[in-house]
Short mmCIF file of C-alpha atoms in Angstrom, two decimals:
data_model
loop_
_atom_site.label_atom_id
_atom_site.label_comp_id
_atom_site.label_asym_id
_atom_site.label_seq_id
_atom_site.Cartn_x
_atom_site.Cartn_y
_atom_site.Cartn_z
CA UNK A 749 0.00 0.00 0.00
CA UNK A 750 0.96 3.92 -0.92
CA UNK A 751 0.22 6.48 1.37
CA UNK A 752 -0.09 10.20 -0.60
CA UNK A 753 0.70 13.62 0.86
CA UNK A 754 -0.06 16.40 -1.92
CA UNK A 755 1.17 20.16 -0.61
CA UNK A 756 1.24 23.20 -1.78
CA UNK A 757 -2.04 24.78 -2.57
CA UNK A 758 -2.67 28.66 -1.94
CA UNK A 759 -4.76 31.34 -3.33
CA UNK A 760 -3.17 32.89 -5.77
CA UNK A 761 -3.93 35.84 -8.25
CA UNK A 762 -4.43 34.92 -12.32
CA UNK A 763 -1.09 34.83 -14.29
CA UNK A 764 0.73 33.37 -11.09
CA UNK A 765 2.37 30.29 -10.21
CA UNK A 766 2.35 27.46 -7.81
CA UNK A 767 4.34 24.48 -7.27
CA UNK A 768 2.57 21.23 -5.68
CA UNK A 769 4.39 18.58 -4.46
CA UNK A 770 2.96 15.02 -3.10
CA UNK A 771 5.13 12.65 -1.16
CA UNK A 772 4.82 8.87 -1.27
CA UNK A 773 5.34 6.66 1.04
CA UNK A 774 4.73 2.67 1.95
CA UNK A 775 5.44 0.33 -1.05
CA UNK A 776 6.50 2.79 -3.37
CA UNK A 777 8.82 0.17 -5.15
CA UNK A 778 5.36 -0.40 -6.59
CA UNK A 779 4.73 2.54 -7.98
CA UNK A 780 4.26 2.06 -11.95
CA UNK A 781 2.98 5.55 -12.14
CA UNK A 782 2.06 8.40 -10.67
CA UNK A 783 -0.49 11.22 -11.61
CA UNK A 784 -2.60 14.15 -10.71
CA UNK A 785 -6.64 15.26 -10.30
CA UNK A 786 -8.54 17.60 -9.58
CA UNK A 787 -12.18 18.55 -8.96
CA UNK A 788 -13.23 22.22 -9.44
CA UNK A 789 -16.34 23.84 -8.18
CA UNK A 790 -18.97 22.55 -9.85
CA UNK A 791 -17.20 20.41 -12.20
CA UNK A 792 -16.11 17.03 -12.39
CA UNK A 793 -13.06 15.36 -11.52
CA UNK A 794 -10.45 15.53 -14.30
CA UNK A 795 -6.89 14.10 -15.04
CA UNK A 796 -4.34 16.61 -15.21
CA UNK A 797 -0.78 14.66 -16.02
CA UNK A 798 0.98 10.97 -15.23
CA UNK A 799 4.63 10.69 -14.90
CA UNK A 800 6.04 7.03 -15.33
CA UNK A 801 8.27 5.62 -13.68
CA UNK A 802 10.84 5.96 -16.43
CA UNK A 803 10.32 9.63 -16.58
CA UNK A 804 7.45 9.64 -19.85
CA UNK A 805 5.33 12.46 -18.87
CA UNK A 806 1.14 13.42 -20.09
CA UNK A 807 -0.25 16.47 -19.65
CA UNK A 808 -3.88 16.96 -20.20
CA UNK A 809 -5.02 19.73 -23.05
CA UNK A 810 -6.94 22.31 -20.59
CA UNK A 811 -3.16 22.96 -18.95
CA UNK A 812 -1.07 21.13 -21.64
CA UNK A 813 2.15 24.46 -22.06
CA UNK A 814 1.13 25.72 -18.75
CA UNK A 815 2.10 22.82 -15.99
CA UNK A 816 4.37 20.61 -16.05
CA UNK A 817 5.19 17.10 -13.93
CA UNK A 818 8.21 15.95 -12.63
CA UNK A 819 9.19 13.35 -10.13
CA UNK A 820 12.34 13.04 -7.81
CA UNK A 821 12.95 10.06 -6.15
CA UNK A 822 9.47 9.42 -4.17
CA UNK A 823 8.02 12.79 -4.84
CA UNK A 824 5.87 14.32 -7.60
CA UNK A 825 5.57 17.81 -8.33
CA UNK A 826 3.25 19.74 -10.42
CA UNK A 827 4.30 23.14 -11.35
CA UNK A 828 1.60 25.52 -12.53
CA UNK A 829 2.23 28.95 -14.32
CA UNK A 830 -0.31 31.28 -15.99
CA UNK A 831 -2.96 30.22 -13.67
CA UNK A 832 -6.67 30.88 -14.50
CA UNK A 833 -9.64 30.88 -12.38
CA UNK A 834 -10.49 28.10 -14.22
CA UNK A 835 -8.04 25.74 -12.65
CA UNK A 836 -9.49 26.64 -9.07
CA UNK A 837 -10.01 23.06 -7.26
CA UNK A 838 -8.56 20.47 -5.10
CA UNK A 839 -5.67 19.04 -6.64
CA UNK A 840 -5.23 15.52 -5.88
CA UNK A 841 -2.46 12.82 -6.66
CA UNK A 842 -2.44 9.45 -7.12
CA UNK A 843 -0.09 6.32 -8.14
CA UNK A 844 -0.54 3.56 -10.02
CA UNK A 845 0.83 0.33 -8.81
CA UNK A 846 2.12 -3.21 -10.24
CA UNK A 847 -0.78 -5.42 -11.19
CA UNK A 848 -3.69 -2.94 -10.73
CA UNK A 849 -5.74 -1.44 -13.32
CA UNK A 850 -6.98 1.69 -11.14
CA UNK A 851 -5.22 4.85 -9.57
CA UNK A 852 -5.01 4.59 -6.17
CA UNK A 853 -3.56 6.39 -3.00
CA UNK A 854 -6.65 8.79 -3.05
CA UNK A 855 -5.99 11.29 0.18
CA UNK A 856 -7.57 14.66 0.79
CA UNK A 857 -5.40 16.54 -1.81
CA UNK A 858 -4.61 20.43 -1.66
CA UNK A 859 -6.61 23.47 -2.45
CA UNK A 860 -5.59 25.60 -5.13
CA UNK A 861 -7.74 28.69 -5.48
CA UNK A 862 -6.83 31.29 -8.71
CA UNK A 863 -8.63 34.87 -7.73
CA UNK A 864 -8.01 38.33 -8.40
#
């Protein structure tokens, strides 16, 4: 099992950035993949990027030249720049692991709120 820590979120005014980070821990030897959510007001969840383990990285069209994902070691990190209102939500990570065919890790995630 994967325990998930996701960090990070703020309020922050449109055009700015933010840098999230989640921290695995548990069996992360497991880890096939790792990716981010999140759920705006109103809206349904959505997949924002996955990082593999070997570094391959997809990034969703609604952010895709505006945040990026990288990984170090047993921690992901989104980095978000020209933030919109739109991407106001609760960012939340979660890891794929050997053998399963579902994301998993689920935790509370991180608020992220863009507002003038």
């Amino acid at each position: 099992q994967v325990r998930l820590v996701e960090s990070g979120g703020a309020l922050v005014q449109p055009g700015g950035s933010l840098r999230l980070s989640c921290v695995a821990s548990g069996a992360t030897h497991e880890i096939t993949a790792m990716g981010w959510f999140r759920k705006g007001p109103g809206k349904q969840r959505e997949l924002v990027g996955v990082i593999t383990t070997s570094g391959r990285t997809t990034i969703e069209d609604p952010v895709k030249g505006r945040f990026t994902i990288s990984r170090e070691n047993d921690t992901m990190y989104l980095d978000m720049s020209d933030l919109r209102p739109e991407d106001t939500g609760v960012y939340q990570c979660v890891v794929d692991l050997i053998g399963s065919d579902r994301w998993s890790g689920w935790a509370q995630g991180t608020q992220v709120t863009v507002s003038p």
